[in-house]
Amino acid sequence: MDVTDKVALVTSGGSGINLSFVKLLVARHCRVVIADLSLHKTAEAWLASLSLTDRSLVHFHRTDVTSWPDLKSALNACREHFSRSVDLVVLGAGVYEPSSNSFWADLDDESSSRYKVLDINLVHPIKLSRLAIASFIADRKPGTIIHLSSIAGQRSTIVTPLYTASKHGINAFVRGMAPLGQLFGIRVLAVAPRTVATPLFHDHPEANRYLDTKKDFLLPPEEVANDMLALFEDATTYKSGTILEVCDVERRWRVVDLLNDPGPSGPASFTSRKADAVDDLVRMLDPEGLDRNGNRASSVVTD
């Protein structure tokens, strides 16, 4: 399936992995609605560099993905701006579990009644998937939905339990939607990378705290974007329900099996300083340094 002349909606297309994918789409003359709160400076620079013809292929629609009306508005923007309904929906918006509004820090924030990590990473892609499916069926056309999962959906950790739960949820949802391919020609898929060199690490050096920059490998966002393009274009290989792991370069990708899967592999599938994250968590939970079991936190196994 060729993306040329198709219409795509990409949440969080203003930076990182999703911006790299938007660039691939535009290079292939695909029309794109970027649904994001704002454009990163790299996105603004890229748009400014485009010819008038290519620039006309991109429309920015300000979107808060935690708002269901905003999600519906973003989907409608495809038809309103390009006079055609959407062909491809990419659920790219996601956040890592922050130090605030996280599972471990929520007792200090009584002003919020929701976990933003789950609203962004799990609820938004599920809701927008439902809207997209309704659009595809109403228009009697095939469609593709690509979720941004993670190898965290194959693992577990005490450090970021909400983030991990959200990615396990995405994997289960994608697999559950697999029959849509046979029933309606709608493919629901997911790409599952690990650590990617996104603006998070450039703009916020503190995000590197649990990385060893001399040992750990950060995936180029372009590699993940290539993976996403392959998911869309190669419908024969990547059936609905596919979760495609990307932890290596040069298209060394791996389909994740539901049962008896060997687990993530590749240079980007691990980081070297996970024990430091557990130590920091223990200090946050027990600032007086009490160690009830007499064990070092760093001895705790975490994925």
CSV table of N, CA and C in Angstrom, one decimal, residues 239-301:
chain,number,residue,atom,x,y,z
A,239,LYS,N,0.1,-8.1,9.3
A,239,LYS,CA,-1.4,-8.2,9.4
A,239,LYS,C,-1.9,-7.4,10.6
A,240,SER,N,-3.2,-7.1,10.6
A,240,SER,CA,-3.7,-6.4,11.7
A,240,SER,C,-3.5,-7.2,13.0
A,241,GLY,N,-3.1,-6.4,14.1
A,241,GLY,CA,-2.7,-7.0,15.3
A,241,GLY,C,-1.2,-7.2,15.6
A,242,THR,N,-0.4,-6.8,14.5
A,242,THR,CA,1.0,-7.0,14.6
A,242,THR,C,1.6,-5.9,15.6
A,243,ILE,N,2.5,-6.4,16.4
A,243,ILE,CA,3.4,-5.5,17.2
A,243,ILE,C,4.8,-5.7,16.8
A,244,LEU,N,5.4,-4.6,16.2
A,244,LEU,CA,6.7,-4.7,15.6
A,244,LEU,C,7.7,-4.0,16.5
A,245,GLU,N,8.6,-4.8,17.1
A,245,GLU,CA,9.7,-4.3,18.0
A,245,GLU,C,10.8,-3.7,17.1
A,246,VAL,N,11.3,-2.6,17.6
A,246,VAL,CA,12.5,-2.0,16.9
A,246,VAL,C,13.5,-1.6,18.0
A,247,CYS,N,14.6,-2.4,18.1
A,247,CYS,CA,15.6,-2.1,19.1
A,247,CYS,C,17.0,-2.1,18.4
A,248,ASP,N,17.0,-2.0,17.1
A,248,ASP,CA,18.2,-2.1,16.3
A,248,ASP,C,18.0,-1.3,15.1
A,249,VAL,N,19.1,-1.0,14.3
A,249,VAL,CA,19.1,-0.3,13.1
A,249,VAL,C,19.1,-1.2,11.9
A,250,GLU,N,19.1,-0.6,10.7
A,250,GLU,CA,19.2,-1.3,9.5
A,250,GLU,C,18.1,-2.3,9.3
A,251,ARG,N,16.9,-1.9,9.8
A,251,ARG,CA,15.6,-2.7,9.6
A,251,ARG,C,15.7,-4.1,10.3
A,252,ARG,N,16.5,-4.2,11.3
A,252,ARG,CA,16.5,-5.5,12.0
A,252,ARG,C,15.4,-5.4,13.1
A,253,TRP,N,14.2,-5.6,12.6
A,253,TRP,CA,13.0,-5.5,13.4
A,253,TRP,C,12.5,-6.9,13.8
A,254,ARG,N,11.6,-7.0,14.8
A,254,ARG,CA,11.1,-8.3,15.2
A,254,ARG,C,9.6,-8.2,15.6
A,255,VAL,N,8.9,-9.1,15.0
A,255,VAL,CA,7.4,-9.2,15.4
A,255,VAL,C,7.3,-9.9,16.8
A,256,VAL,N,6.6,-9.3,17.7
A,256,VAL,CA,6.4,-9.8,19.0
A,256,VAL,C,5.2,-10.7,19.1
A,257,ASP,N,5.5,-12.0,19.5
A,257,ASP,CA,4.5,-13.0,19.6
A,257,ASP,C,3.7,-12.8,20.9
A,258,LEU,N,2.4,-13.3,20.9
A,258,LEU,CA,1.6,-13.2,22.1
A,258,LEU,C,2.1,-14.2,23.1
A,259,LEU,N,2.4,-15.4,22.7
A,259,LEU,CA,2.8,-16.5,23.6
A,259,LEU,C,4.2,-17.0,23.3
A,260,ASN,N,4.9,-17.3,24.4
A,260,ASN,CA,6.3,-17.9,24.3
A,260,ASN,C,7.2,-17.0,23.5
A,261,ASP,N,7.1,-15.7,23.7
A,261,ASP,CA,8.0,-14.7,23.0
A,261,ASP,C,9.3,-14.7,23.8
A,262,PRO,N,10.4,-14.6,23.1
A,262,PRO,CA,11.7,-14.6,23.8
A,262,PRO,C,12.0,-13.3,24.5
A,263,GLY,N,11.3,-12.3,24.2
A,263,GLY,CA,11.6,-11.0,24.8
A,263,GLY,C,12.4,-10.1,24.0
A,264,PRO,N,12.5,-8.8,24.4
A,264,PRO,CA,13.2,-7.8,23.6
A,264,PRO,C,14.7,-8.2,23.4
A,265,SER,N,15.2,-7.8,22.2
A,265,SER,CA,16.6,-8.0,21.9
A,265,SER,C,17.1,-6.9,21.0
A,266,GLY,N,18.4,-6.7,21.0
A,266,GLY,CA,19.0,-5.6,20.2
A,266,GLY,C,19.6,-4.6,21.1
A,267,PRO,N,20.5,-3.8,20.5
A,267,PRO,CA,21.3,-2.9,21.4
A,267,PRO,C,20.5,-1.8,22.1
A,268,ALA,N,19.3,-1.5,21.7
A,268,ALA,CA,18.5,-0.5,22.3
A,268,ALA,C,17.5,-1.1,23.3
A,269,SER,N,17.7,-2.4,23.6
A,269,SER,CA,16.7,-3.1,24.4
A,269,SER,C,17.0,-3.1,25.9
A,270,PHE,N,18.2,-2.4,26.3
A,270,PHE,CA,18.5,-2.4,27.7
A,270,PHE,C,19.3,-1.1,28.0
A,271,THR,N,19.2,-0.7,29.2
A,271,THR,CA,20.0,0.5,29.7
A,271,THR,C,20.8,0.0,30.9
A,272,SER,N,21.9,0.8,31.2
A,272,SER,CA,22.9,0.3,32.2
A,272,SER,C,22.6,0.7,33.6
A,273,ARG,N,21.8,1.7,33.8
A,273,ARG,CA,21.7,2.3,35.2
A,273,ARG,C,20.3,2.1,35.8
A,274,LYS,N,19.7,1.0,35.5
A,274,LYS,CA,18.3,0.8,36.1
A,274,LYS,C,18.4,0.7,37.6
A,275,ALA,N,19.4,0.2,38.2
A,275,ALA,CA,19.5,0.1,39.6
A,275,ALA,C,19.5,1.5,40.3
A,276,ASP,N,20.1,2.5,39.6
A,276,ASP,CA,20.1,3.8,40.2
A,276,ASP,C,18.7,4.3,40.3
A,277,ALA,N,17.8,4.0,39.4
A,277,ALA,CA,16.4,4.4,39.5
A,277,ALA,C,15.7,3.8,40.7
A,278,VAL,N,16.0,2.6,41.0
A,278,VAL,CA,15.4,2.0,42.2
A,278,VAL,C,16.0,2.6,43.5
A,279,ASP,N,17.3,2.9,43.5
A,279,ASP,CA,17.8,3.6,44.6
A,279,ASP,C,17.1,4.9,44.9
A,280,ASP,N,16.9,5.7,43.8
A,280,ASP,CA,16.3,7.0,43.9
A,280,ASP,C,14.8,6.8,44.4
A,281,LEU,N,14.2,5.8,43.9
A,281,LEU,CA,12.8,5.6,44.4
A,281,LEU,C,12.7,5.3,45.9
A,282,VAL,N,13.6,4.5,46.4
A,282,VAL,CA,13.7,4.1,47.8
A,282,VAL,C,13.9,5.4,48.6
A,283,ARG,N,14.8,6.2,48.2
A,283,ARG,CA,15.1,7.4,48.9
A,283,ARG,C,13.9,8.4,48.9
A,284,MET,N,13.2,8.4,47.8
A,284,MET,CA,12.0,9.2,47.8
A,284,MET,C,10.9,8.7,48.8
A,285,LEU,N,10.7,7.4,48.8
A,285,LEU,CA,9.7,6.8,49.6
A,285,LEU,C,10.0,6.8,51.1
A,286,ASP,N,11.3,6.7,51.3
A,286,ASP,CA,11.8,6.5,52.7
A,286,ASP,C,13.0,7.5,53.0
A,287,PRO,N,12.7,8.8,53.0
A,287,PRO,CA,13.8,9.7,53.1
A,287,PRO,C,14.7,9.6,54.3
A,288,GLU,N,14.2,9.0,55.3
A,288,GLU,CA,15.0,8.8,56.5
A,288,GLU,C,16.0,7.7,56.4
A,289,GLY,N,15.9,7.0,55.3
A,289,GLY,CA,16.9,5.9,55.0
A,289,GLY,C,16.6,4.6,55.7
A,290,LEU,N,15.4,4.4,56.2
A,290,LEU,CA,15.0,3.1,56.8
A,290,LEU,C,15.1,2.0,55.7
A,291,ASP,N,15.6,0.9,56.1
A,291,ASP,CA,15.7,-0.2,55.2
A,291,ASP,C,15.2,-1.4,55.9
A,292,ARG,N,13.9,-1.6,55.8
A,292,ARG,CA,13.2,-2.6,56.7
A,292,ARG,C,13.7,-4.0,56.5
A,293,ASN,N,14.2,-4.4,55.3
A,293,ASN,CA,14.6,-5.7,55.0
A,293,ASN,C,16.1,-5.9,55.0
A,294,GLY,N,16.8,-4.8,55.2
A,294,GLY,CA,18.3,-4.9,55.3
A,294,GLY,C,18.9,-5.2,53.9
A,295,ASN,N,18.1,-4.9,52.8
A,295,ASN,CA,18.6,-5.1,51.5
A,295,ASN,C,18.9,-3.8,50.8
A,296,ARG,N,19.9,-3.7,49.9
A,296,ARG,CA,20.1,-2.6,49.1
A,296,ARG,C,19.1,-2.5,48.0
A,297,ALA,N,18.6,-1.3,47.7
A,297,ALA,CA,17.6,-1.2,46.7
A,297,ALA,C,18.2,-1.7,45.3
A,298,SER,N,19.5,-1.4,45.1
A,298,SER,CA,20.1,-1.8,43.8
A,298,SER,C,20.1,-3.3,43.6
A,299,SER,N,19.9,-4.1,44.6
A,299,SER,CA,19.8,-5.5,44.4
A,299,SER,C,18.5,-6.0,43.9
A,300,VAL,N,17.5,-5.1,43.9
A,300,VAL,CA,16.2,-5.5,43.4
A,300,VAL,C,16.2,-5.6,41.9
A,301,VAL,N,15.7,-6.7,41.4
A,301,VAL,CA,15.7,-6.9,39.9
A,301,VAL,C,14.6,-6.0,39.3
